[in-house]
XYZ file of C-alpha atoms in Angstrom:
432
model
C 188.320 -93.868 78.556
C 187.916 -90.872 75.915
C 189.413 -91.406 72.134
C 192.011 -89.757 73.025
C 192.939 -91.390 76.584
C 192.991 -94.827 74.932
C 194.759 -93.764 72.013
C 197.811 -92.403 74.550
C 197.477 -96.118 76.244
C 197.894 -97.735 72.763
C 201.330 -95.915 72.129
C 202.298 -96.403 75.225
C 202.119 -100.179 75.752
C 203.156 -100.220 71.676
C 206.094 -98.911 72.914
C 205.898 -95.841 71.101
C 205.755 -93.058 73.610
C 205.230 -90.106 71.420
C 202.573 -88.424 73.433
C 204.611 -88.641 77.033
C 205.758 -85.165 75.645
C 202.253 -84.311 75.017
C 200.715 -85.067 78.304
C 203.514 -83.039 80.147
C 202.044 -80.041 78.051
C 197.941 -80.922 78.177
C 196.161 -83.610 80.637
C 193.406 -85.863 79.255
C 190.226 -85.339 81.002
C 186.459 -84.477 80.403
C 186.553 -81.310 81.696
C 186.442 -79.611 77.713
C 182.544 -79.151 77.572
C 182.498 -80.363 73.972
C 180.205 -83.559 73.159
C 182.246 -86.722 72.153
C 179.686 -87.816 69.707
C 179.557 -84.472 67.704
C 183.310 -84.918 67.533
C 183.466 -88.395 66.567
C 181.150 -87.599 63.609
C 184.525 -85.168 62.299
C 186.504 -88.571 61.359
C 183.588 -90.222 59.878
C 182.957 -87.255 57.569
C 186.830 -86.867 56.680
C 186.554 -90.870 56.042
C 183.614 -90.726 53.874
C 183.949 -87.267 52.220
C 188.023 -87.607 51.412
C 189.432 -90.534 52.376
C 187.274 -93.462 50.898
C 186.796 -91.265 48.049
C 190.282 -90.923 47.379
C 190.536 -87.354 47.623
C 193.127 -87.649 50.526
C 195.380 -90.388 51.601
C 194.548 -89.699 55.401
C 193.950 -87.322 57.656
C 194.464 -86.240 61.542
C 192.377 -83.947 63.645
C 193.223 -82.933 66.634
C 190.862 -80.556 69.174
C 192.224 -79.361 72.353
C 190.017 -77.282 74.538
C 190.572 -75.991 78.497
C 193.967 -77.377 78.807
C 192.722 -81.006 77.117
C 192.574 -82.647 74.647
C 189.568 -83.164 73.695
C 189.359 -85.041 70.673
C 192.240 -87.162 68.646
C 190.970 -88.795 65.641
C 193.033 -90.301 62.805
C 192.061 -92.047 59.604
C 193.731 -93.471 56.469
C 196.982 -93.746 55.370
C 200.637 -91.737 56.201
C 201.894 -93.737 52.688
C 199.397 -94.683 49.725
C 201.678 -96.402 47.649
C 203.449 -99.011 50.489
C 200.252 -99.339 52.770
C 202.014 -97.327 55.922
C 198.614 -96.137 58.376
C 198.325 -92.739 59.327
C 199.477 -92.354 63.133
C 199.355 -89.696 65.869
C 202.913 -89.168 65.363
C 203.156 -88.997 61.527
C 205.212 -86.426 60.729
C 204.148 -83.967 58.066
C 205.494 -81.279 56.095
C 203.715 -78.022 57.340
C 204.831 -75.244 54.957
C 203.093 -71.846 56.099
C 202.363 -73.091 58.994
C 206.138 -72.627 59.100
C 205.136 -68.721 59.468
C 203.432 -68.198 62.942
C 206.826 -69.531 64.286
C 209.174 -67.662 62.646
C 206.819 -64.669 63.354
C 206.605 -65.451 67.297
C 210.672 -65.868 66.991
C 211.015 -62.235 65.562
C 208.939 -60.697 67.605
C 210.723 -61.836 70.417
C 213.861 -59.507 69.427
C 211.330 -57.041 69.152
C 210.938 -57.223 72.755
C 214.126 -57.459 73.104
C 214.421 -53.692 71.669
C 216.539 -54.681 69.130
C 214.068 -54.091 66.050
C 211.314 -52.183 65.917
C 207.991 -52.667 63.681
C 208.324 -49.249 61.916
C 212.190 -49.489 61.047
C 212.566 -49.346 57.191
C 214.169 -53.130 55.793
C 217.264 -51.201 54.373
C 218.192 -50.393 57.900
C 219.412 -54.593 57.240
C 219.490 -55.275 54.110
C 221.276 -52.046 52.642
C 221.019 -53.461 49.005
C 217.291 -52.802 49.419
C 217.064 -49.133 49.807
C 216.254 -48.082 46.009
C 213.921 -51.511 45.337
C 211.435 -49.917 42.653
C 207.888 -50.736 41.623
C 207.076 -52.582 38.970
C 205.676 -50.695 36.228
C 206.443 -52.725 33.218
C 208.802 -55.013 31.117
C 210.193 -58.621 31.586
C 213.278 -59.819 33.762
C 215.077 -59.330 31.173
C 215.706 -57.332 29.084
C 214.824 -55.554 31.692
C 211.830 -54.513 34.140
C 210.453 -50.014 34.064
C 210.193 -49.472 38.146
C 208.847 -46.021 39.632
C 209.653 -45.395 43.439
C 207.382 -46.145 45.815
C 205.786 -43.782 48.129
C 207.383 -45.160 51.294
C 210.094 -47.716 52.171
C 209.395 -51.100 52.950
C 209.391 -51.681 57.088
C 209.469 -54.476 59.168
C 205.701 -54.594 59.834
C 205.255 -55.033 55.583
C 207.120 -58.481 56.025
C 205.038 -59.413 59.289
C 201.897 -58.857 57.431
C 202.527 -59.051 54.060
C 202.219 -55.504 52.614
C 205.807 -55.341 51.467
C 205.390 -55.795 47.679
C 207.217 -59.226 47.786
C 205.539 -62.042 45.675
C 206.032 -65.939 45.420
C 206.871 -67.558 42.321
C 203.880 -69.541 42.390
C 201.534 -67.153 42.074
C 201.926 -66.793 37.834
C 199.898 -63.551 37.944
C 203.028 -61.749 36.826
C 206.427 -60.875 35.207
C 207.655 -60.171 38.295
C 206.365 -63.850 39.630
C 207.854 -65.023 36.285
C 211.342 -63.761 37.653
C 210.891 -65.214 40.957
C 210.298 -68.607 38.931
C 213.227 -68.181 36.779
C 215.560 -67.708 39.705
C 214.220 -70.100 41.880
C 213.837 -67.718 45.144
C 211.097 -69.187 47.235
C 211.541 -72.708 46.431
C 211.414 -74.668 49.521
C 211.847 -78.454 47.877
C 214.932 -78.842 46.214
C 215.438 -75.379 45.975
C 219.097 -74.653 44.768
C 220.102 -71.043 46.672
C 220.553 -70.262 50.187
C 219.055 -67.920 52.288
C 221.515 -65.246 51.750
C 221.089 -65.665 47.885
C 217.414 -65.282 47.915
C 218.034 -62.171 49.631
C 220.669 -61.077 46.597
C 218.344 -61.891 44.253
C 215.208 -59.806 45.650
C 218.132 -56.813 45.666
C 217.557 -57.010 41.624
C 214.087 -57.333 41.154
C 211.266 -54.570 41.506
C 208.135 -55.033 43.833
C 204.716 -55.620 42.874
C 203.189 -52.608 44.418
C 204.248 -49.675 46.952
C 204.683 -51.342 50.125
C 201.533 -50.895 52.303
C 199.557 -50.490 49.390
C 198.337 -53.883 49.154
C 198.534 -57.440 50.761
C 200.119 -59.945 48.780
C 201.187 -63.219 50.181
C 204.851 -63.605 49.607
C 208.153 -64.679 50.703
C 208.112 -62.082 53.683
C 208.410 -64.388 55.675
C 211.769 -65.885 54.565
C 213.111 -62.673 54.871
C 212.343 -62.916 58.563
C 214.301 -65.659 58.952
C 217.357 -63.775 57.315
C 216.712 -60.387 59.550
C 216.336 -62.721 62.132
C 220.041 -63.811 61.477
C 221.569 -60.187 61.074
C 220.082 -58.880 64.001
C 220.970 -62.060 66.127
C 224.198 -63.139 65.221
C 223.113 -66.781 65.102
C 222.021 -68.798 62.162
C 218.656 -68.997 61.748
C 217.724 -72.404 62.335
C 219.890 -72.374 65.501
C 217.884 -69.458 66.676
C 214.292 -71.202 65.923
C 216.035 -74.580 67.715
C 217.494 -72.371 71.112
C 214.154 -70.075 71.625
C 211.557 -72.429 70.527
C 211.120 -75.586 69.348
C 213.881 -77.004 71.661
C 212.563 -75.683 74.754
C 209.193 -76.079 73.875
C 209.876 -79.880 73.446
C 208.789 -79.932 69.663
C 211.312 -82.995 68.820
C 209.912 -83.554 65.602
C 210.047 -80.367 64.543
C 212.971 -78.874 62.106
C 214.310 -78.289 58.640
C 214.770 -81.930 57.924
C 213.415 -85.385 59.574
C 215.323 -86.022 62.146
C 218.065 -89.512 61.841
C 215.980 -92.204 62.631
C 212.207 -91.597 62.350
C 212.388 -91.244 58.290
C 210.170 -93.923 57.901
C 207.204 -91.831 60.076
C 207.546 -88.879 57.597
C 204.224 -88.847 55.379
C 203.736 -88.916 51.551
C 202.568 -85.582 49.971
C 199.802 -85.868 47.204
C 198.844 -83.365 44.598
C 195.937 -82.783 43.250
C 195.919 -82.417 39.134
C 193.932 -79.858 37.106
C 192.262 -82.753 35.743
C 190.884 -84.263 39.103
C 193.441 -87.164 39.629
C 195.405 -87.023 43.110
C 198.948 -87.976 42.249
C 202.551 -88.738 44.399
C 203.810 -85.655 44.704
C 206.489 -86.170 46.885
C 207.984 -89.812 48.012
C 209.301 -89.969 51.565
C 211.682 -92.392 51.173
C 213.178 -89.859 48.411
C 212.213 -86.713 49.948
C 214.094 -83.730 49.845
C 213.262 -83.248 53.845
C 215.109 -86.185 54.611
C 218.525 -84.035 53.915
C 219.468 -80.823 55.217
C 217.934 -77.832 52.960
C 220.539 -75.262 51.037
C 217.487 -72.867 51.535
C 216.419 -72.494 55.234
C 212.498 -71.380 55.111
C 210.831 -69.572 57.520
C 208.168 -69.285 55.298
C 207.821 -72.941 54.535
C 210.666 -74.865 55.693
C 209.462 -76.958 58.574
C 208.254 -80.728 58.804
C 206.533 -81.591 62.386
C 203.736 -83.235 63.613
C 200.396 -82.236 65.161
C 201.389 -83.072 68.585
C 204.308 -81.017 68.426
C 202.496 -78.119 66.721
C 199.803 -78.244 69.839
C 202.784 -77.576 71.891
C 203.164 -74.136 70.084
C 199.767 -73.621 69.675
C 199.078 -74.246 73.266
C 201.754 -71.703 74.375
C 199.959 -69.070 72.424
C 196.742 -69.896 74.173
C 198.329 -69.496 77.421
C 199.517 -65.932 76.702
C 202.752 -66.663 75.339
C 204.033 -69.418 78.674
C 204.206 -72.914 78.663
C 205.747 -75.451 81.587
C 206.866 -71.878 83.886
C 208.986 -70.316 80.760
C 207.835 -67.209 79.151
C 208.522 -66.993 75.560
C 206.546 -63.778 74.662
C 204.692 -61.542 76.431
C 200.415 -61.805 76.374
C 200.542 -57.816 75.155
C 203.093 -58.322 72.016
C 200.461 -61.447 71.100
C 197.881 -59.187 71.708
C 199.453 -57.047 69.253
C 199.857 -59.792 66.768
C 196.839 -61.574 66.613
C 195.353 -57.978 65.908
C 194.261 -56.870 62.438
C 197.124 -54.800 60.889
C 195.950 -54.238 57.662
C 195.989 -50.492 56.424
C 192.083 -48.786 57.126
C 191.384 -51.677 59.313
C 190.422 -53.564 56.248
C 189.404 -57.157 55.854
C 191.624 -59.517 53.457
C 189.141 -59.407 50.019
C 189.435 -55.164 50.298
C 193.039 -55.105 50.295
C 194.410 -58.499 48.679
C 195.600 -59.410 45.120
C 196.470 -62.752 45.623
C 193.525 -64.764 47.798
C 194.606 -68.310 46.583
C 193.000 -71.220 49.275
C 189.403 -72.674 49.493
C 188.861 -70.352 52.505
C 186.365 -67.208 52.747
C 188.370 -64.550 53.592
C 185.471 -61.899 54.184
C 185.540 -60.891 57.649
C 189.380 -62.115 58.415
C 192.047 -59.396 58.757
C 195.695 -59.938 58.835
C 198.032 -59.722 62.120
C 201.809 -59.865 62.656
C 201.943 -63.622 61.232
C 198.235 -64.883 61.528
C 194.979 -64.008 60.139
C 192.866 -62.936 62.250
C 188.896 -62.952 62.758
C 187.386 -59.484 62.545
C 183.561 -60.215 61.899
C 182.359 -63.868 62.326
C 179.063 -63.144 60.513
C 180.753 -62.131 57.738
C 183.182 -65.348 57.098
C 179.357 -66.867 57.254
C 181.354 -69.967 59.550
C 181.195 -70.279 63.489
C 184.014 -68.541 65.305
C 184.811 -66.083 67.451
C 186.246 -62.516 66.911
C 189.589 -62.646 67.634
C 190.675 -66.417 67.071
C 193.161 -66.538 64.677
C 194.789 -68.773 62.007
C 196.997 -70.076 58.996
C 197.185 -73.062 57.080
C 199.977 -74.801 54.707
C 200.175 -75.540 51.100
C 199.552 -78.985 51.738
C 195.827 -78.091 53.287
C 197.237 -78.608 56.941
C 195.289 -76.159 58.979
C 195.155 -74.370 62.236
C 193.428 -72.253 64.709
C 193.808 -71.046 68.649
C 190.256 -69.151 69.820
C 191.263 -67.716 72.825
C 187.198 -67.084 73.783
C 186.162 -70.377 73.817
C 190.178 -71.773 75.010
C 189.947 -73.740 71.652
C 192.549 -75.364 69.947
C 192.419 -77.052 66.656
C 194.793 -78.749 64.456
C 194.454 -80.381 61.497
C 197.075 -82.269 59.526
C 196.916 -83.773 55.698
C 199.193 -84.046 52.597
C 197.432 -82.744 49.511
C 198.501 -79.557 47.142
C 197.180 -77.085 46.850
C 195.084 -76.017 49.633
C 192.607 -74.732 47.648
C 191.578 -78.425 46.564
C 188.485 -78.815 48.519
C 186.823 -76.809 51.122
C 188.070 -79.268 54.040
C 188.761 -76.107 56.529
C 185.545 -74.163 56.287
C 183.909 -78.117 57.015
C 186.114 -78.968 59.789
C 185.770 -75.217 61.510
C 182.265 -75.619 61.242
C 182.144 -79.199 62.611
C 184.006 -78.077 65.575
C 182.264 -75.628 66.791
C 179.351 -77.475 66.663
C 180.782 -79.995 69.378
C 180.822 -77.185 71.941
C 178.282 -77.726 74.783
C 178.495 -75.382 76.976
């Protein structure tokens, strides 16, 4: 029996049954070609290196490969400060890793022909058409703009060229103004959706869109284009297209009534080296319904559910007979988009994980691999990726049918270099 075969017999006869779902989406077998003992060394490395050390509370790794999964592995603690083990079905707050989904979600309408990727923004949100640049000045008395050379279109928000910023970036006024009027604020943030979008109607952008990459809300605004061009709420949308009918049960705005006790503590990691409670689950803001809906940031899930997704990708956009996007539009996405065919470091002002980013371009919601020699980590050209604030990770290599997911709680996710480790560590398992 593999690590992972026993672990679904342990739930199971524990009465826990959170991986039926699972195995109706990926069979456990040894058909993966990757060597169990190279993978079992992952979880004692992730023990040694973060967990006994302190550094993280606990992590989860999960490698699927051919349709299986080929490695589980789970160590630590889901709650430092009442004792509560890390489990497969923890559920975690995932942040960016919020974005691939919205992304996939939108891009379904554009198949649907009712958006395209070169419309300008103000087609939808008419109190955009005369955002300026930022040229100088504070919020307020007031920010100098100059126009920018082009409008902002949809593809800037898939791909982050738009000239939108996040508040947490402090590299500017215009981050300063974000700040002050809390748009982007996921936890106990204060203003809807709606009123982020207000907001962003009075504020300049950081450069002419195109001009530059700059991660950013974008993504939110998605979720809100999403809900113009639709008709439906957002979150209903994400519920009826995706997560519902991909079986992701865990997966939403908010835990779920009844499984708040498997949501995970979320640490932080102080500029002095300490690793603090950053965010109680038993007081947690996910635990309610948010007043800002995030496609950007908004979801809690956990990894099992995510491999659903991720697994769906693999398999050119199907999963159980359903087609949820076409293999040519994820072709499209998981292509580099960036303008000149750039990598990330050429074109970026705001780089901000542990992560080398030479080599990686940017796609319609992912990065993407452009030149594995040049991330100096193994890989292929082509796999693609994103991570979350709290240093939860993915990646989908569609040469070698590779999945890998990898689930924490620390901010930020530039702590330690846990990513470029595990990546490496992974491919190293591969035998064949």
């Amino acid at each position: 029996m593999t690590l992972a075969s026993a672990s679904v017999y342990d739930a199971v006869v524990q009465g826990e049954g959170v991986l039926k779902e699972a195995l109706l989406v990926l069979k456990v077998g040894q058909g993966h070609g990757m060597s169990p003992a190279r993978l079992a060394r992952i979880d004692d490395f992730l023990e040694q290196t973060y967990v006994a050390q302190g550094k993280m509370a606990g992590t989860l790794t999960l490698v699927a490969r051919r349709g299986e999964i080929a490695h589980l592995g789970v160590r630590g603690l889901a709650d430092r400060e009442r004792g509560t083990p890390l489990a497969e079905d923890t559920i975690f707050r995932i942040y960016s890793m919020t974005k691939p989904i919205t992304s996939v979600a939108f891009m379904m309408l554009v198949e649907e022909g009712r958006v395209a990727l070169d419309d300008p923004v103000h087609l939808y949100i008419p109190e955009w058409k005369d955002l300026g640049v930022f040229a100088g000045g504070i919020d307020k008395p007031g920010f100098q703009t100059t126009m920018p050379a082009r409008p902002m279109l949809v593809i800037d928000l898939l791909r982050h060229t738009s000239g939108l910023t996040y508040g947490f970036q402090n590299r500017t006024n215009v981050d300063a103004a974000y700040r002050a009027r809390g748009i982007g604020e996921i936890e106990k943030g204060t203003i809807t959706l709606a009123e982020m979008i207000a907001g962003l109607a009075e504020l300049p952008l950081e450069f002419s869109p195109g001009e530059k990459w700059n991660y950013s809300v974008s993504t939110d605004v998605l979720g809100y284009l999403i809900e113009r061009i639709s008709g439906q709420a957002f979150e209903d949308f994400l519920r009826e297209r995706l997560l519902t009918p991909l079986g992701m049960v865990d997966t939403d705005f908010q835990v779920r009534a009844g499984v708040e006790h498997r949501l995970a503590a979320c640490y932080a990691l102080t500029s002095s080296g300490r690793t603090i409670l950053q965010d109680d689950p038993q007081l947690s803001s996910f635990r309610e319904p948010p007043a800002f809906v995030s496609g950007g940031g908004g979801l809690v899930g956990t990894a099992h559910d995510y491999l659903k997704f991720a697994q769906m990708l693999l398999n050119g956009g199907e999963a159980d007979g359903r087609r949820y996007i076409s293999r040519k539009t994820l072709d499209l996405m998981t292509a580099n988009h960036l303008p000149g065919g750039v990598d990330l470091p050429a074109l970026s002002v705001s780089l901000f994980s542990e992560a080398n980013y030479n080599g990686i371009g940017f796609g319609l919601g992912f990065a993407t691999t452009m030149d594995p020699a040049k991330t100096m980590i193994p890989g292929s050209a082509g796999d693609y990726f994103w991570g979350g604030a709290a240093s939860t990770a993915f990646w989908i290599d569609p040469v070698e049918d590779l999945i890998c997911i990898f689930m924490t709680q620390l901010i930020p996710s530039s702590s330690y270099p846990v990513r470029r480790e595990l990546k490496t560590m992974v491919y190293a398992a591969i035998e064949d």
